[in-house]
Amino acid sequence: KQPIHVVGGGLAGSEAAWQIAEKGLKVVLHEMRPTRETDAHKTDGLAELVCSNSFRSDDAENNAVGLLHAELRAAGSLIMKSADANKVPAGGALAVDRDGFSEAVQAALEGHENVEIIREEVTEIPSADIGQVILATGPLTSPALSEQILKATGEDSLAFFDAIAPIIHTESINMDKAWYQSRYDKVGPGGTGKDYINCPMDKEQYEAFIDALIGGEKTSFKEWEENTPYFDGCLPIEVMAERGRETLRHGPMKPMGLTNAHQPDIKAYAVVQLRQDNALGTLYNMVGFQTKLKYGAQSDIFRMIPGLEDAQFARLGGLHRNTFLNSPRLLDEQMRLKALPHVRFAGQITGCEGYVESTAVGCLTGLFAAHQALGTDIAPPPVTTACGAIINHITGGHIDREDGSGPRSFQPMNINFGLLPPLDEMPKHPEGKRLRGKEKTRLKKQVMAKRGLDDFKAWVATV
Ligand code: FAD
């Protein structure tokens, strides 16, 4: 049998290579460091953590990333095994000694009889003669390979920056103040005329909001990120506010074509529109609110918006150097490039976000490739699992209507419970009392986490 080639020895590539090798198949892992560096990596170790040393919460009973940890452990993940073996104290989080962690991953792969590691930059997408290929070259994919991926996928299909608008859990929006309506009640393809949630502001609220945006604490670009994507029509919301106090009222916050369902006679001075973000309808996106505000400032300022006082954010906004595909258009549910099916993608380049998410996509992609080589194709895990929910976000679950969201509205995302389907039945209070607020949310998360892990264990037993 031909070996499977994995390009990129980061978190996703190392995990994919491990999963393939553990299935008894030969794998060649191509990593360009140290022959060629990236702007963020500092060593030549495999699975180098480029920034924080934290894998975030390790609480599998209450937290979506904790659930992802547990699922990866159930799948025999090398990244999780190496993280657990190099743990440092961090409260409820899983944080690691970064050098020990990277060394453990590298030693395991170097010592595996089925793994060959080649230190070279891959500058072209290998042809189908070579067999199956997984590209896991990350947010800092080398320019030569990026160019080839761009050629293979088309102009609009590879982004070099993300421009992330905050995403809110639908159930945390106060619909006594907000209302459903599309601008001018327009019914686009697949739409209903009520596709947006609208939050109204009067003049005083708008002025206070603009002051807060301008005064809010911002993060700065890293030196190598300074060539910002502002040209791309995705100005941060606070930069728009700085350009003129009325800019937002004539841009993303314009009130035209909208009637407040709760107070039809009062014309809003400005309106914040939220657009459905996933097919499940559990998440809404703050359209046009990409931002470089610090996370704490974002939560405070965006909760000033009427209807969002208690908003729970599934993702806060950002703007970073990143390389990622328009995966919902390009990849099938096995992470294969539809146009070149011998090529799969894994890791952050597919539009997941974060160390653990990149590892999860690497793990699944490795399993998909290995099973294809063995002639025992497998379906992705169910969407009730954290792993399945990420694959669904990347390849299918994203809403991309033609009414202004445009083809580029797919943006990277961390795992969160909003990506999982809601429960069929609400959990009951142990003493039969009515569940409310935080307690209700906590219990729901616990039931979803248990459902996810049970479903994942059942799935993994079949592979
Ligand atoms: P990587 O881990 O970057 O691995 C890709 C590998 O491919 C690299 O080793 C690279 O050298 C190699 N490569 C690239 N091009 C080629 C080529 N042509 N040929 C051969 N090899 C190639 N996530 C978090 O959870 N926490 C954080 O704190 C965090 N901080 C980040 C900071 C920065 C500056 C960036 C850019 C991202 C950060 N992320 C963070 C996001 C993301 O989770 C990580 O980038 C993660 O490492 C992605 O995993 P990956 O395997 O997809 O890519």
Short mmCIF file of N, CA and C in Angstrom, two decimals, residues 126-229:
data_model
loop_
_atom_site.label_atom_id
_atom_site.label_comp_id
_atom_site.label_asym_id
_atom_site.label_seq_id
_atom_site.Cartn_x
_atom_site.Cartn_y
_atom_site.Cartn_z
N PRO A 126 0.58 17.81 -3.85
CA PRO A 126 1.03 16.59 -4.53
C PRO A 126 -0.06 16.03 -5.43
N SER A 127 0.35 15.41 -6.54
CA SER A 127 -0.63 14.87 -7.50
C SER A 127 -1.20 13.56 -6.96
N ALA A 128 -2.26 13.10 -7.63
CA ALA A 128 -2.98 11.91 -7.15
C ALA A 128 -2.11 10.65 -7.23
N ASP A 129 -1.04 10.67 -8.06
CA ASP A 129 -0.17 9.46 -8.18
C ASP A 129 0.44 9.08 -6.84
N ILE A 130 0.63 10.07 -5.99
CA ILE A 130 1.32 9.83 -4.72
C ILE A 130 0.41 9.14 -3.70
N GLY A 131 -0.89 9.15 -3.99
CA GLY A 131 -1.86 8.55 -3.06
C GLY A 131 -2.56 9.63 -2.25
N GLN A 132 -3.05 9.25 -1.10
CA GLN A 132 -3.82 10.21 -0.28
C GLN A 132 -2.90 11.24 0.38
N VAL A 133 -3.40 12.48 0.46
CA VAL A 133 -2.63 13.57 1.05
C VAL A 133 -3.51 14.32 2.05
N ILE A 134 -2.92 14.70 3.18
CA ILE A 134 -3.64 15.58 4.12
C ILE A 134 -2.82 16.86 4.27
N LEU A 135 -3.44 18.00 3.98
CA LEU A 135 -2.75 19.28 4.16
C LEU A 135 -3.17 19.87 5.50
N ALA A 136 -2.21 20.00 6.40
CA ALA A 136 -2.49 20.51 7.76
C ALA A 136 -1.45 21.57 8.08
N THR A 137 -1.36 22.57 7.21
CA THR A 137 -0.26 23.53 7.29
C THR A 137 -0.61 24.78 8.10
N GLY A 138 -1.83 24.83 8.61
CA GLY A 138 -2.13 25.81 9.65
C GLY A 138 -2.38 27.23 9.19
N PRO A 139 -2.57 28.12 10.19
CA PRO A 139 -2.88 29.53 9.89
C PRO A 139 -1.71 30.25 9.23
N LEU A 140 -0.49 29.66 9.32
CA LEU A 140 0.68 30.32 8.75
C LEU A 140 1.29 29.44 7.65
N THR A 141 0.40 28.84 6.87
CA THR A 141 0.83 28.06 5.70
C THR A 141 1.82 28.87 4.88
N SER A 142 2.87 28.20 4.39
CA SER A 142 3.92 28.96 3.69
C SER A 142 3.35 29.59 2.42
N PRO A 143 3.87 30.76 2.03
CA PRO A 143 3.30 31.48 0.88
C PRO A 143 3.26 30.63 -0.39
N ALA A 144 4.31 29.83 -0.65
CA ALA A 144 4.34 29.06 -1.90
C ALA A 144 3.17 28.07 -1.95
N LEU A 145 2.94 27.38 -0.84
CA LEU A 145 1.84 26.40 -0.83
C LEU A 145 0.49 27.12 -0.85
N SER A 146 0.39 28.25 -0.13
CA SER A 146 -0.86 29.02 -0.14
C SER A 146 -1.25 29.36 -1.56
N GLU A 147 -0.25 29.77 -2.32
CA GLU A 147 -0.53 30.16 -3.71
C GLU A 147 -1.09 28.98 -4.51
N GLN A 148 -0.53 27.81 -4.27
CA GLN A 148 -1.01 26.61 -4.99
C GLN A 148 -2.42 26.25 -4.54
N ILE A 149 -2.69 26.42 -3.24
CA ILE A 149 -4.04 26.11 -2.74
C ILE A 149 -5.04 27.10 -3.34
N LEU A 150 -4.62 28.36 -3.41
CA LEU A 150 -5.47 29.39 -4.01
C LEU A 150 -5.78 29.03 -5.47
N LYS A 151 -4.78 28.56 -6.18
CA LYS A 151 -4.97 28.18 -7.59
C LYS A 151 -5.97 27.03 -7.70
N ALA A 152 -5.85 26.07 -6.77
CA ALA A 152 -6.70 24.87 -6.85
C ALA A 152 -8.13 25.15 -6.39
N THR A 153 -8.31 26.19 -5.55
CA THR A 153 -9.64 26.39 -4.98
C THR A 153 -10.35 27.62 -5.53
N GLY A 154 -9.59 28.57 -6.09
CA GLY A 154 -10.23 29.77 -6.67
C GLY A 154 -10.05 30.99 -5.78
N GLU A 155 -10.13 32.14 -6.42
CA GLU A 155 -9.87 33.45 -5.81
C GLU A 155 -10.50 33.67 -4.43
N ASP A 156 -11.82 33.39 -4.35
CA ASP A 156 -12.56 33.75 -3.14
C ASP A 156 -12.50 32.68 -2.07
N SER A 157 -11.70 31.66 -2.28
CA SER A 157 -11.85 30.47 -1.44
C SER A 157 -10.84 30.35 -0.32
N LEU A 158 -9.84 31.21 -0.32
CA LEU A 158 -8.83 31.15 0.73
C LEU A 158 -8.67 32.55 1.31
N ALA A 159 -8.88 32.68 2.61
CA ALA A 159 -8.76 34.00 3.24
C ALA A 159 -7.43 34.06 3.98
N PHE A 160 -6.85 35.25 4.06
CA PHE A 160 -5.57 35.41 4.75
C PHE A 160 -5.70 36.19 6.06
N PHE A 161 -6.89 36.64 6.35
CA PHE A 161 -7.22 37.22 7.64
C PHE A 161 -8.60 36.72 8.02
N ASP A 162 -8.87 36.56 9.30
CA ASP A 162 -10.26 36.38 9.69
C ASP A 162 -10.78 37.73 10.16
N ALA A 163 -12.07 37.95 10.00
CA ALA A 163 -12.71 39.19 10.44
C ALA A 163 -13.95 38.73 11.17
N ILE A 164 -13.78 38.53 12.47
CA ILE A 164 -14.78 37.79 13.22
C ILE A 164 -15.72 38.73 13.95
N ALA A 165 -17.00 38.58 13.66
CA ALA A 165 -18.03 39.32 14.38
C ALA A 165 -18.50 38.43 15.54
N PRO A 166 -18.87 39.04 16.68
CA PRO A 166 -19.29 38.21 17.82
C PRO A 166 -20.53 37.38 17.47
N ILE A 167 -20.64 36.24 18.13
CA ILE A 167 -21.79 35.35 17.94
C ILE A 167 -22.43 35.11 19.31
N ILE A 168 -23.76 35.15 19.31
CA ILE A 168 -24.50 35.12 20.57
C ILE A 168 -25.42 33.90 20.62
N HIS A 169 -25.54 33.29 21.79
CA HIS A 169 -26.51 32.20 21.96
C HIS A 169 -27.92 32.80 21.88
N THR A 170 -28.72 32.29 20.96
CA THR A 170 -30.05 32.86 20.68
C THR A 170 -30.88 32.99 21.96
N GLU A 171 -30.81 31.96 22.79
CA GLU A 171 -31.69 31.95 23.96
C GLU A 171 -31.36 33.05 24.97
N SER A 172 -30.18 33.69 24.82
CA SER A 172 -29.84 34.75 25.78
C SER A 172 -30.25 36.14 25.29
N ILE A 173 -30.92 36.20 24.13
CA ILE A 173 -31.37 37.50 23.60
C ILE A 173 -32.77 37.80 24.15
N ASN A 174 -32.96 39.03 24.63
CA ASN A 174 -34.26 39.40 25.22
C ASN A 174 -35.22 39.82 24.11
N MET A 175 -36.14 38.90 23.76
CA MET A 175 -37.06 39.18 22.65
C MET A 175 -38.22 40.08 23.08
N ASP A 176 -38.25 40.51 24.35
CA ASP A 176 -39.22 41.53 24.74
C ASP A 176 -38.78 42.90 24.23
N LYS A 177 -37.49 43.00 23.91
CA LYS A 177 -36.98 44.27 23.35
C LYS A 177 -36.63 44.11 21.87
N ALA A 178 -36.09 42.95 21.49
CA ALA A 178 -35.68 42.72 20.10
C ALA A 178 -36.84 42.09 19.34
N TRP A 179 -36.75 42.08 18.02
CA TRP A 179 -37.81 41.45 17.23
C TRP A 179 -37.22 40.87 15.93
N TYR A 180 -37.95 39.92 15.35
CA TYR A 180 -37.53 39.28 14.10
C TYR A 180 -38.07 40.07 12.90
N GLN A 181 -37.21 40.44 12.00
CA GLN A 181 -37.65 41.08 10.75
C GLN A 181 -36.45 41.23 9.80
N SER A 182 -36.66 40.95 8.52
CA SER A 182 -35.64 41.29 7.52
C SER A 182 -35.89 42.72 7.08
N ARG A 183 -34.82 43.42 6.67
CA ARG A 183 -35.00 44.80 6.23
C ARG A 183 -35.99 44.86 5.07
N TYR A 184 -36.94 45.74 5.14
CA TYR A 184 -38.02 45.87 4.15
C TYR A 184 -38.78 44.54 3.97
N ASP A 185 -38.74 43.71 4.99
CA ASP A 185 -39.43 42.40 4.97
C ASP A 185 -39.02 41.56 3.76
N LYS A 186 -37.82 41.80 3.28
CA LYS A 186 -37.37 41.13 2.06
C LYS A 186 -37.27 39.61 2.27
N VAL A 187 -37.85 38.89 1.33
CA VAL A 187 -37.75 37.42 1.40
C VAL A 187 -36.73 36.97 0.36
N GLY A 188 -35.51 36.69 0.81
CA GLY A 188 -34.47 36.22 -0.12
C GLY A 188 -34.61 34.72 -0.32
N PRO A 189 -33.69 34.13 -1.12
CA PRO A 189 -33.76 32.68 -1.31
C PRO A 189 -33.63 31.96 0.04
N GLY A 190 -34.54 31.10 0.33
CA GLY A 190 -34.50 30.36 1.60
C GLY A 190 -34.90 31.19 2.80
N GLY A 191 -35.28 32.46 2.60
CA GLY A 191 -35.61 33.34 3.72
C GLY A 191 -37.10 33.39 4.00
N THR A 192 -37.45 34.08 5.09
CA THR A 192 -38.86 34.13 5.51
C THR A 192 -39.36 35.56 5.64
N GLY A 193 -38.48 36.56 5.44
CA GLY A 193 -38.87 37.95 5.72
C GLY A 193 -38.63 38.29 7.19
N LYS A 194 -38.28 37.29 7.97
CA LYS A 194 -38.02 37.51 9.41
C LYS A 194 -36.68 36.86 9.78
N ASP A 195 -35.71 37.07 8.92
CA ASP A 195 -34.45 36.34 9.08
C ASP A 195 -33.49 36.95 10.09
N TYR A 196 -33.74 38.19 10.48
CA TYR A 196 -32.80 38.88 11.39
C TYR A 196 -33.46 39.14 12.74
N ILE A 197 -32.63 39.21 13.77
CA ILE A 197 -33.11 39.73 15.06
C ILE A 197 -32.61 41.17 15.14
N ASN A 198 -33.52 42.09 15.47
CA ASN A 198 -33.18 43.51 15.47
C ASN A 198 -33.23 44.09 16.88
N CYS A 199 -32.21 44.88 17.20
CA CYS A 199 -32.14 45.50 18.52
C CYS A 199 -32.14 47.02 18.32
N PRO A 200 -33.15 47.73 18.84
CA PRO A 200 -33.30 49.15 18.55
C PRO A 200 -32.52 50.02 19.52
N MET A 201 -32.08 51.18 19.06
CA MET A 201 -31.45 52.17 19.96
C MET A 201 -32.08 53.53 19.74
N ASP A 202 -32.28 54.29 20.84
CA ASP A 202 -32.68 55.69 20.66
C ASP A 202 -31.39 56.52 20.58
N LYS A 203 -31.56 57.85 20.40
CA LYS A 203 -30.39 58.70 20.15
C LYS A 203 -29.39 58.65 21.31
N GLU A 204 -29.94 58.73 22.52
CA GLU A 204 -29.08 58.75 23.70
C GLU A 204 -28.27 57.44 23.81
N GLN A 205 -28.97 56.33 23.58
CA GLN A 205 -28.28 55.03 23.67
C GLN A 205 -27.21 54.92 22.58
N TYR A 206 -27.53 55.43 21.39
CA TYR A 206 -26.56 55.38 20.28
C TYR A 206 -25.32 56.19 20.61
N GLU A 207 -25.51 57.41 21.13
CA GLU A 207 -24.37 58.27 21.43
C GLU A 207 -23.47 57.64 22.50
N ALA A 208 -24.12 57.06 23.51
CA ALA A 208 -23.34 56.41 24.58
C ALA A 208 -22.57 55.21 24.02
N PHE A 209 -23.19 54.51 23.10
CA PHE A 209 -22.57 53.32 22.48
C PHE A 209 -21.33 53.74 21.66
N ILE A 210 -21.48 54.82 20.89
CA ILE A 210 -20.35 55.30 20.08
C ILE A 210 -19.19 55.72 21.00
N ASP A 211 -19.51 56.43 22.07
CA ASP A 211 -18.46 56.83 23.02
C ASP A 211 -17.73 55.61 23.57
N ALA A 212 -18.51 54.59 23.91
CA ALA A 212 -17.90 53.37 24.48
C ALA A 212 -17.02 52.67 23.45
N LEU A 213 -17.48 52.61 22.20
CA LEU A 213 -16.66 51.95 21.16
C LEU A 213 -15.34 52.68 20.98
N ILE A 214 -15.41 54.02 20.93
CA ILE A 214 -14.19 54.80 20.69
C ILE A 214 -13.25 54.70 21.89
N GLY A 215 -13.83 54.69 23.09
CA GLY A 215 -13.00 54.67 24.31
C GLY A 215 -12.56 53.27 24.72
N GLY A 216 -13.15 52.24 24.15
CA GLY A 216 -12.89 50.86 24.60
C GLY A 216 -11.45 50.43 24.36
N GLU A 217 -10.97 49.54 25.22
CA GLU A 217 -9.58 49.10 25.11
C GLU A 217 -9.41 48.13 23.94
N LYS A 218 -8.41 48.38 23.10
CA LYS A 218 -8.22 47.57 21.89
C LYS A 218 -6.96 46.71 21.99
N THR A 219 -6.95 45.62 21.24
CA THR A 219 -5.71 44.85 21.12
C THR A 219 -4.96 45.37 19.91
N SER A 220 -3.63 45.22 19.94
CA SER A 220 -2.89 45.74 18.78
C SER A 220 -2.53 44.58 17.86
N PHE A 221 -2.23 44.89 16.63
CA PHE A 221 -1.76 43.87 15.69
C PHE A 221 -0.33 43.48 16.04
N LYS A 222 0.03 42.23 15.79
CA LYS A 222 1.43 41.85 15.91
C LYS A 222 2.16 42.47 14.72
N GLU A 223 3.46 42.64 14.90
CA GLU A 223 4.24 43.34 13.86
C GLU A 223 3.96 42.77 12.46
N TRP A 224 3.94 41.42 12.38
CA TRP A 224 3.79 40.80 11.06
C TRP A 224 2.33 40.76 10.59
N GLU A 225 1.44 41.30 11.44
CA GLU A 225 0.04 41.35 11.02
C GLU A 225 -0.34 42.75 10.53
N GLU A 226 0.65 43.66 10.57
CA GLU A 226 0.28 45.06 10.39
C GLU A 226 -0.32 45.40 9.04
N ASN A 227 -0.02 44.59 8.05
CA ASN A 227 -0.64 44.79 6.76
C ASN A 227 -2.10 44.31 6.86
N THR A 228 -2.92 45.16 7.50
CA THR A 228 -4.27 44.73 7.90
C THR A 228 -5.18 44.57 6.70
N PRO A 229 -6.26 43.83 6.90
CA PRO A 229 -7.15 43.57 5.76
C PRO A 229 -8.18 44.66 5.56
#
